């Protein structure tokens, strides 16, 4: 219906226009927009923290890690997601999986905290093909194009 | 005037390391678009003698012997990392004090800071940029841009400076002794030809230049050389300019990895270049009213017939509408195309660029506001889809249609590209 063709109605008082912005998921997930990065999880070493294989993590590099923060660390040549514990003499990287031992960071390691994980984005829709979905675009898919991502995701 | 210069160290390399820790301390080279030449080197690669700008094939043996790692240019990643560097600087300085000079260099007007706060602020900025972005940077501080350029070289070369070097509170003698160690050709803005002219007059070092008669400089090195000379004397001639001007012309050209031999292929290549340039044009909010195209054979193959030509057309009204620009450029290229040549390079050039906001409409006819809006809506839709779903998700028929594994000669070869970890969901950094 084309509203512009409707006749103007003379009313006593114009109803106040209440402008509220629609919810934006970024407001919830992101504190420091410019210093937030996303990474993808491989494996289930942090399953106890609710982080699963193929999940996308929101990583804030402007946050300081505190005791037991879930962090992305750079240890020698690799990137890991683990829970961090600072002890007097050492730093521990703790997985949340019964079969994975605690890593002690030694003075010989090249080590730094890459960023603090604030959210894990987990896709809960049933998948036709199981196995690792390397290419899941559901997170960024604009709502106006919901069907376009489905074949891309499952074909891989 | 107090100027900070923040410059990323070997920017493309340090941007690569931000998402790939295995590159730290390794010999790494980043290659130009199309994987042809070296455009960035890690410190270890510099030590092995890899030269800036050299064709990569010259180092085949060196690469094999020392396990040099090659990376194709990953511009999506470099652009994001450059913006993040600026964002980190904006935590310290107001936007109107920041000049984004190039992808990896930022000038800051820090005149408002007390002198004893300069170095502490720079140190804090230095560690903050690295922590928040993973980029390694150096900072030079001085009373002019040109001196800040000289200061930053010290910050980069001498590890004991830990990435920050200031000339802001240095004495005249200290500055002079540094200038005496600086060759004129290493001074910002002094080109090779100017350096030759200066050498003939016995002007070899920065200190010599500082003491050269300004009249002589103006006469032989023009006003550009005069400004540089004033700047090394500590007189600011190049203020920090916060507003970045939109580009006044856009060139899209590249060498083709397989020569083109038919008009059909040349037209498709031209359409591809136009599509790229027009997207840039729209991103900066501009319109163009002059299109040029050019074609060139490979002049290094002496026994092949040689031909090069270019042609321009000025448009009746400014536009950023890709289909219009493609059809104009294709008409143009058909005029200069000659059969029987193997074309190695092709390109397009957009000039007479004006801001979209100040456009003058025709009241009626082809360049009315209504027509322009309609075309803009279409282009907005195309651009936003390509932004979300990856470049070339939506493309134009005149670019030709190719299967995924087919690569037309105008698509860049990028055999060693790293993940586009900041712009493509499918290429995120993997953590275990």
GROMACS .gro file of N, CA, C and O in nm, chain A residues 2-106:
model
  420
    2UNK      N    1   0.055   0.216  -0.085
    2UNK     CA    2   0.132   0.339  -0.090
    2UNK      C    3   0.070   0.442   0.004
    2UNK      O    4  -0.037   0.497  -0.022
    3UNK      N    5   0.138   0.467   0.116
    3UNK     CA    6   0.081   0.553   0.219
    3UNK      C    7   0.074   0.699   0.176
    3UNK      O    8  -0.007   0.775   0.226
    4UNK      N    9   0.159   0.733   0.080
    4UNK     CA   10   0.165   0.874   0.042
    4UNK      C   11   0.036   0.920  -0.026
    4UNK      O   12   0.010   1.039  -0.034
    5UNK      N   13  -0.045   0.825  -0.076
    5UNK     CA   14  -0.168   0.865  -0.145
    5UNK      C   15  -0.285   0.881  -0.049
    5UNK      O   16  -0.392   0.926  -0.087
    6UNK      N   17  -0.267   0.839   0.078
    6UNK     CA   18  -0.377   0.852   0.173
    6UNK      C   19  -0.403   0.998   0.203
    6UNK      O   20  -0.308   1.078   0.208
    7UNK      N   21  -0.529   1.035   0.222
    7UNK     CA   22  -0.556   1.174   0.254
    7UNK      C   23  -0.505   1.209   0.393
    7UNK      O   24  -0.501   1.125   0.482
    8UNK      N   25  -0.460   1.332   0.409
    8UNK     CA   26  -0.413   1.376   0.539
    8UNK      C   27  -0.533   1.391   0.633
    8UNK      O   28  -0.637   1.441   0.593
    9UNK      N   29  -0.518   1.344   0.755
    9UNK     CA   30  -0.626   1.354   0.850
    9UNK      C   31  -0.592   1.462   0.952
    9UNK      O   32  -0.483   1.462   1.009
   10UNK      N   33  -0.681   1.554   0.971
   10UNK     CA   34  -0.656   1.658   1.069
   10UNK      C   35  -0.681   1.605   1.209
   10UNK      O   36  -0.794   1.575   1.245
   11UNK      N   37  -0.574   1.590   1.287
   11UNK     CA   38  -0.588   1.539   1.422
   11UNK      C   39  -0.551   1.648   1.519
   11UNK      O   40  -0.478   1.741   1.484
   12UNK      N   41  -0.601   1.641   1.640
   12UNK     CA   42  -0.576   1.746   1.736
   12UNK      C   43  -0.430   1.759   1.773
   12UNK      O   44  -0.374   1.867   1.780
   13UNK      N   45  -0.367   1.645   1.791
   13UNK     CA   46  -0.230   1.648   1.838
   13UNK      C   47  -0.155   1.534   1.770
   13UNK      O   48  -0.205   1.423   1.765
   14UNK      N   49  -0.039   1.563   1.716
   14UNK     CA   50   0.035   1.453   1.652
   14UNK      C   51   0.085   1.355   1.757
   14UNK      O   52   0.132   1.397   1.862
   15UNK      N   53   0.068   1.227   1.733
   15UNK     CA   54   0.117   1.128   1.830
   15UNK      C   55   0.269   1.132   1.831
   15UNK      O   56   0.331   1.143   1.726
   16UNK      N   57   0.326   1.132   1.949
   16UNK     CA   58   0.471   1.145   1.958
   16UNK      C   59   0.540   1.024   1.893
   16UNK      O   60   0.494   0.912   1.907
   17UNK      N   61   0.645   1.055   1.823
   17UNK     CA   62   0.717   0.948   1.754
   17UNK      C   63   0.825   0.894   1.846
   17UNK      O   64   0.919   0.966   1.881
   18UNK      N   65   0.809   0.773   1.891
   18UNK     CA   66   0.911   0.717   1.980
   18UNK      C   67   1.011   0.639   1.896
   18UNK      O   68   0.975   0.543   1.829
   19UNK      N   69   1.132   0.690   1.897
   19UNK     CA   70   1.233   0.625   1.814
   19UNK      C   71   1.323   0.537   1.901
   19UNK      O   72   1.392   0.587   1.989
   20UNK      N   73   1.316   0.409   1.880
   20UNK     CA   74   1.409   0.319   1.948
   20UNK      C   75   1.481   0.238   1.844
   20UNK      O   76   1.421   0.187   1.751
   21UNK      N   77   1.608   0.225   1.862
   21UNK     CA   78   1.687   0.151   1.766
   21UNK      C   79   1.664   0.001   1.788
   21UNK      O   80   1.652  -0.046   1.901
   22UNK      N   81   1.662  -0.076   1.679
   22UNK     CA   82   1.652  -0.221   1.691
   22UNK      C   83   1.778  -0.274   1.759
   22UNK      O   84   1.884  -0.214   1.753
   23UNK      N   85   1.760  -0.391   1.821
   23UNK     CA   86   1.875  -0.452   1.888
   23UNK      C   87   1.985  -0.483   1.787
   23UNK      O   88   1.957  -0.526   1.675
   24UNK      N   89   2.105  -0.460   1.829
   24UNK     CA   90   2.220  -0.492   1.745
   24UNK      C   91   2.309  -0.586   1.824
   24UNK      O   92   2.355  -0.552   1.933
   25UNK      N   93   2.331  -0.705   1.771
   25UNK     CA   94   2.407  -0.808   1.843
   25UNK      C   95   2.548  -0.760   1.878
   25UNK      O   96   2.607  -0.804   1.976
   26UNK      N   97   2.600  -0.666   1.801
   26UNK     CA   98   2.734  -0.614   1.831
   26UNK      C   99   2.741  -0.549   1.969
   26UNK      O  100   2.841  -0.557   2.036
   27UNK      N  101   2.629  -0.483   2.008
   27UNK     CA  102   2.629  -0.417   2.139
   27UNK      C  103   2.651  -0.517   2.252
   27UNK      O  104   2.708  -0.487   2.355
   28UNK      N  105   2.600  -0.638   2.229
   28UNK     CA  106   2.610  -0.742   2.332
   28UNK      C  107   2.748  -0.807   2.330
   28UNK      O  108   2.806  -0.836   2.434
   29UNK      N  109   2.799  -0.832   2.212
   29UNK     CA  110   2.919  -0.915   2.199
   29UNK      C  111   3.049  -0.835   2.206
   29UNK      O  112   3.153  -0.891   2.233
   30UNK      N  113   3.042  -0.706   2.175
   30UNK     CA  114   3.167  -0.634   2.154
   30UNK      C  115   3.182  -0.514   2.246
   30UNK      O  116   3.093  -0.430   2.255
   31UNK      N  117   3.296  -0.508   2.315
   31UNK     CA  118   3.326  -0.391   2.397
   31UNK      C  119   3.418  -0.295   2.324
   31UNK      O  120   3.399  -0.175   2.328
   32UNK      N  121   3.521  -0.349   2.262
   32UNK     CA  122   3.618  -0.264   2.193
   32UNK      C  123   3.619  -0.303   2.046
   32UNK      O  124   3.692  -0.394   2.006
   33UNK      N  125   3.537  -0.234   1.969
   33UNK     CA  126   3.514  -0.271   1.829
   33UNK      C  127   3.644  -0.283   1.751
   33UNK      O  128   3.667  -0.380   1.680
   34UNK      N  129   3.731  -0.183   1.765
   34UNK     CA  130   3.853  -0.179   1.683
   34UNK      C  131   3.953  -0.286   1.720
   34UNK      O  132   4.038  -0.321   1.640
   35UNK      N  133   3.942  -0.337   1.842
   35UNK     CA  134   4.044  -0.431   1.886
   35UNK      C  135   3.985  -0.569   1.912
   35UNK      O  136   4.037  -0.648   1.989
   36UNK      N  137   3.871  -0.594   1.849
   36UNK     CA  138   3.809  -0.725   1.860
   36UNK      C  139   3.837  -0.805   1.735
   36UNK      O  140   3.825  -0.756   1.623
   37UNK      N  141   3.878  -0.928   1.754
   37UNK     CA  142   3.907  -1.018   1.643
   37UNK      C  143   3.822  -1.143   1.659
   37UNK      O  144   3.770  -1.171   1.767
   38UNK      N  145   3.809  -1.218   1.551
   38UNK     CA  146   3.737  -1.346   1.558
   38UNK      C  147   3.831  -1.458   1.518
   38UNK      O  148   3.912  -1.441   1.426
   39UNK      N  149   3.820  -1.569   1.587
   39UNK     CA  150   3.902  -1.684   1.550
   39UNK      C  151   3.812  -1.808   1.547
   39UNK      O  152   3.701  -1.806   1.602
   40UNK      N  153   3.857  -1.913   1.481
   40UNK     CA  154   3.778  -2.035   1.476
   40UNK      C  155   3.846  -2.147   1.555
   40UNK      O  156   3.967  -2.164   1.549
   41UNK      N  157   3.762  -2.222   1.629
   41UNK     CA  158   3.813  -2.329   1.716
   41UNK      C  159   3.827  -2.459   1.637
   41UNK      O  160   3.738  -2.494   1.559
   42UNK      N  161   3.936  -2.527   1.660
   42UNK     CA  162   3.951  -2.660   1.604
   42UNK      C  163   3.976  -2.755   1.721
   42UNK      O  164   4.068  -2.732   1.800
   43UNK      N  165   3.894  -2.855   1.733
   43UNK     CA  166   3.909  -2.952   1.842
   43UNK      C  167   3.823  -2.918   1.962
   43UNK      O  168   3.760  -2.812   1.967
   44UNK      N  169   3.820  -3.011   2.057
   44UNK     CA  170   3.729  -2.996   2.171
   44UNK      C  171   3.801  -2.981   2.304
   44UNK      O  172   3.746  -3.015   2.408
   45UNK      N  173   3.921  -2.926   2.300
   45UNK     CA  174   3.999  -2.918   2.424
   45UNK      C  175   3.935  -2.827   2.528
   45UNK      O  176   3.967  -2.835   2.645
   46UNK      N  177   3.845  -2.740   2.486
   46UNK     CA  178   3.782  -2.647   2.582
   46UNK      C  179   3.633  -2.675   2.598
   46UNK      O  180   3.555  -2.588   2.635
   47UNK      N  181   3.594  -2.799   2.572
   47UNK     CA  182   3.452  -2.833   2.570
   47UNK      C  183   3.387  -2.806   2.706
   47UNK      O  184   3.271  -2.766   2.714
   48UNK      N  185   3.464  -2.821   2.813
   48UNK     CA  186   3.412  -2.796   2.947
   48UNK      C  187   3.377  -2.650   2.971
   48UNK      O  188   3.300  -2.617   3.061
   49UNK      N  189   3.432  -2.562   2.891
   49UNK     CA  190   3.402  -2.419   2.903
   49UNK      C  191   3.294  -2.378   2.803
   49UNK      O  192   3.269  -2.259   2.784
   50UNK      N  193   3.233  -2.480   2.741
   50UNK     CA  194   3.128  -2.448   2.643
   50UNK      C  195   3.180  -2.408   2.508
   50UNK      O  196   3.110  -2.346   2.429
   51UNK      N  197   3.305  -2.443   2.479
   51UNK     CA  198   3.366  -2.410   2.350
   51UNK      C  199   3.387  -2.539   2.271
   51UNK      O  200   3.455  -2.630   2.319
   52UNK      N  201   3.323  -2.544   2.156
   52UNK     CA  202   3.325  -2.668   2.077
   52UNK      C  203   3.403  -2.650   1.948
   52UNK      O  204   3.426  -2.537   1.902
   53UNK      N  205   3.435  -2.763   1.889
   53UNK     CA  206   3.498  -2.765   1.758
   53UNK      C  207   3.415  -2.682   1.659
   53UNK      O  208   3.292  -2.689   1.662
   54UNK      N  209   3.480  -2.602   1.577
   54UNK     CA  210   3.423  -2.516   1.471
   54UNK      C  211   3.353  -2.389   1.524
   54UNK      O  212   3.306  -2.308   1.446
   55UNK      N  213   3.347  -2.370   1.655
   55UNK     CA  214   3.287  -2.246   1.708
   55UNK      C  215   3.372  -2.125   1.667
   55UNK      O  216   3.492  -2.136   1.645
   56UNK      N  217   3.305  -2.010   1.663
   56UNK     CA  218   3.376  -1.885   1.642
   56UNK      C  219   3.389  -1.815   1.778
   56UNK      O  220   3.292  -1.806   1.852
   57UNK      N  221   3.509  -1.770   1.810
   57UNK     CA  222   3.530  -1.699   1.936
   57UNK      C  223   3.544  -1.550   1.912
   57UNK      O  224   3.606  -1.508   1.814
   58UNK      N  225   3.484  -1.473   2.002
   58UNK     CA  226   3.503  -1.328   2.001
   58UNK      C  227   3.621  -1.300   2.093
   58UNK      O  228   3.619  -1.336   2.210
   59UNK      N  229   3.726  -1.238   2.039
   59UNK     CA  230   3.849  -1.216   2.116
   59UNK      C  231   3.877  -1.067   2.125
   59UNK      O  232   3.888  -0.998   2.025
   60UNK      N  233   3.885  -1.018   2.249
   60UNK     CA  234   3.909  -0.875   2.272
   60UNK      C  235   4.054  -0.858   2.314
   60UNK      O  236   4.097  -0.906   2.418
   61UNK      N  237   4.129  -0.786   2.231
   61UNK     CA  238   4.272  -0.769   2.262
   61UNK      C  239   4.296  -0.650   2.353
   61UNK      O  240   4.408  -0.630   2.400
   62UNK      N  241   4.192  -0.572   2.380
   62UNK     CA  242   4.210  -0.457   2.468
   62UNK      C  243   4.183  -0.493   2.614
   62UNK      O  244   4.203  -0.411   2.702
   63UNK      N  245   4.137  -0.615   2.642
   63UNK     CA  246   4.111  -0.655   2.780
   63UNK      C  247   4.235  -0.719   2.841
   63UNK      O  248   4.310  -0.788   2.773
   64UNK      N  249   4.252  -0.696   2.970
   64UNK     CA  250   4.362  -0.763   3.040
   64UNK      C  251   4.311  -0.897   3.091
   64UNK      O  252   4.203  -0.905   3.149
   65UNK      N  253   4.389  -1.003   3.075
   65UNK     CA  254   4.347  -1.132   3.128
   65UNK      C  255   4.353  -1.130   3.280
   65UNK      O  256   4.444  -1.069   3.337
   66UNK      N  257   4.254  -1.191   3.343
   66UNK     CA  258   4.260  -1.205   3.488
   66UNK      C  259   4.274  -1.354   3.520
   66UNK      O  260   4.277  -1.436   3.428
   67UNK      N  261   4.284  -1.386   3.647
   67UNK     CA  262   4.294  -1.527   3.686
   67UNK      C  263   4.177  -1.604   3.626
   67UNK      O  264   4.062  -1.564   3.639
   68UNK      N  265   4.207  -1.715   3.557
   68UNK     CA  266   4.106  -1.804   3.497
   68UNK      C  267   4.034  -1.747   3.374
   68UNK      O  268   3.931  -1.801   3.333
   69UNK      N  269   4.085  -1.641   3.317
   69UNK     CA  270   4.029  -1.595   3.190
   69UNK      C  271   4.049  -1.702   3.085
   69UNK      O  272   4.151  -1.772   3.084
   70UNK      N  273   3.953  -1.714   2.995
   70UNK     CA  274   3.976  -1.794   2.875
   70UNK      C  275   4.046  -1.702   2.775
   70UNK      O  276   3.997  -1.593   2.746
   71UNK      N  277   4.162  -1.745   2.729
   71UNK     CA  278   4.242  -1.657   2.644
   71UNK      C  279   4.287  -1.731   2.519
   71UNK      O  280   4.291  -1.853   2.516
   72UNK      N  281   4.318  -1.652   2.417
   72UNK     CA  282   4.392  -1.705   2.304
   72UNK      C  283   4.537  -1.667   2.328
   72UNK      O  284   4.567  -1.550   2.353
   73UNK      N  285   4.623  -1.766   2.329
   73UNK     CA  286   4.764  -1.738   2.351
   73UNK      C  287   4.844  -1.776   2.229
   73UNK      O  288   4.801  -1.860   2.148
   74UNK      N  289   4.958  -1.712   2.215
   74UNK     CA  290   5.053  -1.751   2.113
   74UNK      C  291   5.167  -1.817   2.188
   74UNK      O  292   5.232  -1.755   2.272
   75UNK      N  293   5.184  -1.947   2.166
   75UNK     CA  294   5.289  -2.022   2.234
   75UNK      C  295   5.378  -2.081   2.125
   75UNK      O  296   5.334  -2.165   2.048
   76UNK      N  297   5.501  -2.029   2.119
   76UNK     CA  298   5.594  -2.067   2.013
   76UNK      C  299   5.528  -2.043   1.877
   76UNK      O  300   5.490  -1.931   1.850
   77UNK      N  301   5.507  -2.146   1.796
   77UNK     CA  302   5.453  -2.118   1.663
   77UNK      C  303   5.301  -2.131   1.653
   77UNK      O  304   5.244  -2.111   1.546
   78UNK      N  305   5.234  -2.165   1.763
   78UNK     CA  306   5.092  -2.198   1.750
   78UNK      C  307   5.001  -2.106   1.830
   78UNK      O  308   5.045  -2.034   1.920
   79UNK      N  309   4.873  -2.110   1.796
   79UNK     CA  310   4.773  -2.033   1.868
   79UNK      C  311   4.681  -2.131   1.941
   79UNK      O  312   4.633  -2.227   1.882
   80UNK      N  313   4.656  -2.106   2.069
   80UNK     CA  314   4.576  -2.197   2.149
   80UNK      C  315   4.471  -2.119   2.226
   80UNK      O  316   4.494  -2.005   2.265
   81UNK      N  317   4.356  -2.185   2.248
   81UNK     CA  318   4.257  -2.128   2.340
   81UNK      C  319   4.261  -2.213   2.466
   81UNK      O  320   4.246  -2.336   2.460
   82UNK      N  321   4.286  -2.149   2.579
   82UNK     CA  322   4.296  -2.220   2.706
   82UNK      C  323   4.256  -2.126   2.819
   82UNK      O  324   4.245  -2.005   2.800
   83UNK      N  325   4.235  -2.189   2.936
   83UNK     CA  326   4.213  -2.108   3.055
   83UNK      C  327   4.350  -2.075   3.114
   83UNK      O  328   4.438  -2.160   3.117
   84UNK      N  329   4.368  -1.950   3.158
   84UNK     CA  330   4.501  -1.912   3.205
   84UNK      C  331   4.503  -1.895   3.356
   84UNK      O  332   4.406  -1.847   3.415
   85UNK      N  333   4.611  -1.945   3.418
   85UNK     CA  334   4.628  -1.923   3.562
   85UNK      C  335   4.768  -1.871   3.587
   85UNK      O  336   4.866  -1.931   3.542
   86UNK      N  337   4.774  -1.759   3.654
   86UNK     CA  338   4.903  -1.701   3.687
   86UNK      C  339   4.943  -1.747   3.826
   86UNK      O  340   4.871  -1.719   3.923
   87UNK      N  341   5.055  -1.820   3.834
   87UNK     CA  342   5.109  -1.857   3.966
   87UNK      C  343   5.232  -1.772   3.992
   87UNK      O  344   5.284  -1.710   3.900
   88UNK      N  345   5.278  -1.779   4.112
   88UNK     CA  346   5.394  -1.695   4.147
   88UNK      C  347   5.513  -1.723   4.056
   88UNK      O  348   5.579  -1.633   4.008
   89UNK      N  349   5.538  -1.851   4.035
   89UNK     CA  350   5.658  -1.889   3.961
   89UNK      C  351   5.630  -1.917   3.813
   89UNK      O  352   5.722  -1.926   3.735
   90UNK      N  353   5.506  -1.940   3.780
   90UNK     CA  354   5.480  -1.991   3.644
   90UNK      C  355   5.340  -1.951   3.596
   90UNK      O  356   5.257  -1.906   3.672
   91UNK      N  357   5.323  -1.967   3.466
   91UNK     CA  358   5.191  -1.947   3.407
   91UNK      C  359   5.142  -2.081   3.357
   91UNK      O  360   5.216  -2.155   3.293
   92UNK      N  361   5.016  -2.113   3.388
   92UNK     CA  362   4.960  -2.241   3.346
   92UNK      C  363   4.853  -2.220   3.240
   92UNK      O  364   4.775  -2.125   3.247
   93UNK      N  365   4.850  -2.309   3.142
   93UNK     CA  366   4.744  -2.309   3.042
   93UNK      C  367   4.664  -2.437   3.060
   93UNK      O  368   4.718  -2.547   3.048
   94UNK      N  369   4.539  -2.419   3.093
   94UNK     CA  370   4.459  -2.534   3.135
   94UNK      C  371   4.347  -2.559   3.034
   94UNK      O  372   4.265  -2.472   3.005
   95UNK      N  373   4.346  -2.681   2.980
   95UNK     CA  374   4.239  -2.721   2.890
   95UNK      C  375   4.118  -2.760   2.972
   95UNK      O  376   4.128  -2.788   3.092
   96UNK      N  377   4.003  -2.765   2.909
   96UNK     CA  378   3.883  -2.811   2.979
   96UNK      C  379   3.836  -2.940   2.914
   96UNK      O  380   3.729  -2.947   2.854
   97UNK      N  381   3.923  -3.040   2.921
   97UNK     CA  382   3.894  -3.170   2.862
   97UNK      C  383   3.975  -3.270   2.942
   97UNK      O  384   4.094  -3.249   2.965
   98UNK      N  385   3.909  -3.380   2.987
   98UNK     CA  386   3.973  -3.468   3.085
   98UNK      C  387   4.105  -3.528   3.037
   98UNK      O  388   4.192  -3.559   3.115
   99UNK      N  389   4.123  -3.542   2.905
   99UNK     CA  390   4.242  -3.612   2.859
   99UNK      C  391   4.356  -3.519   2.819
   99UNK      O  392   4.458  -3.564   2.768
  100UNK      N  393   4.338  -3.390   2.840
  100UNK     CA  394   4.444  -3.299   2.796
  100UNK      C  395   4.519  -3.241   2.916
  100UNK      O  396   4.458  -3.178   3.002
  101UNK      N  397   4.650  -3.265   2.923
  101UNK     CA  398   4.726  -3.220   3.040
  101UNK      C  399   4.745  -3.068   3.043
  101UNK      O  400   4.732  -3.001   2.941
  102UNK      N  401   4.776  -3.019   3.163
  102UNK     CA  402   4.804  -2.876   3.182
  102UNK      C  403   4.940  -2.843   3.118
  102UNK      O  404   5.034  -2.920   3.128
  103UNK      N  405   4.946  -2.727   3.050
  103UNK     CA  406   5.073  -2.684   2.991
  103UNK      C  407   5.135  -2.581   3.084
  103UNK      O  408   5.069  -2.485   3.126
  104UNK      N  409   5.263  -2.603   3.118
  104UNK     CA  410   5.337  -2.501   3.195
  104UNK      C  411   5.421  -2.422   3.097
  104UNK      O  412   5.497  -2.479   3.020
  105UNK      N  413   5.405  -2.291   3.103
  105UNK     CA  414   5.486  -2.206   3.015
  105UNK      C  415   5.624  -2.190   3.079
  105UNK      O  416   5.633  -2.151   3.195
  106UNK      N  417   5.728  -2.222   3.005
  106UNK     CA  418   5.863  -2.209   3.061
  106UNK      C  419   5.931  -2.085   3.005
  106UNK      O  420   5.882  -2.022   2.911
   0.00000   0.00000   0.00000
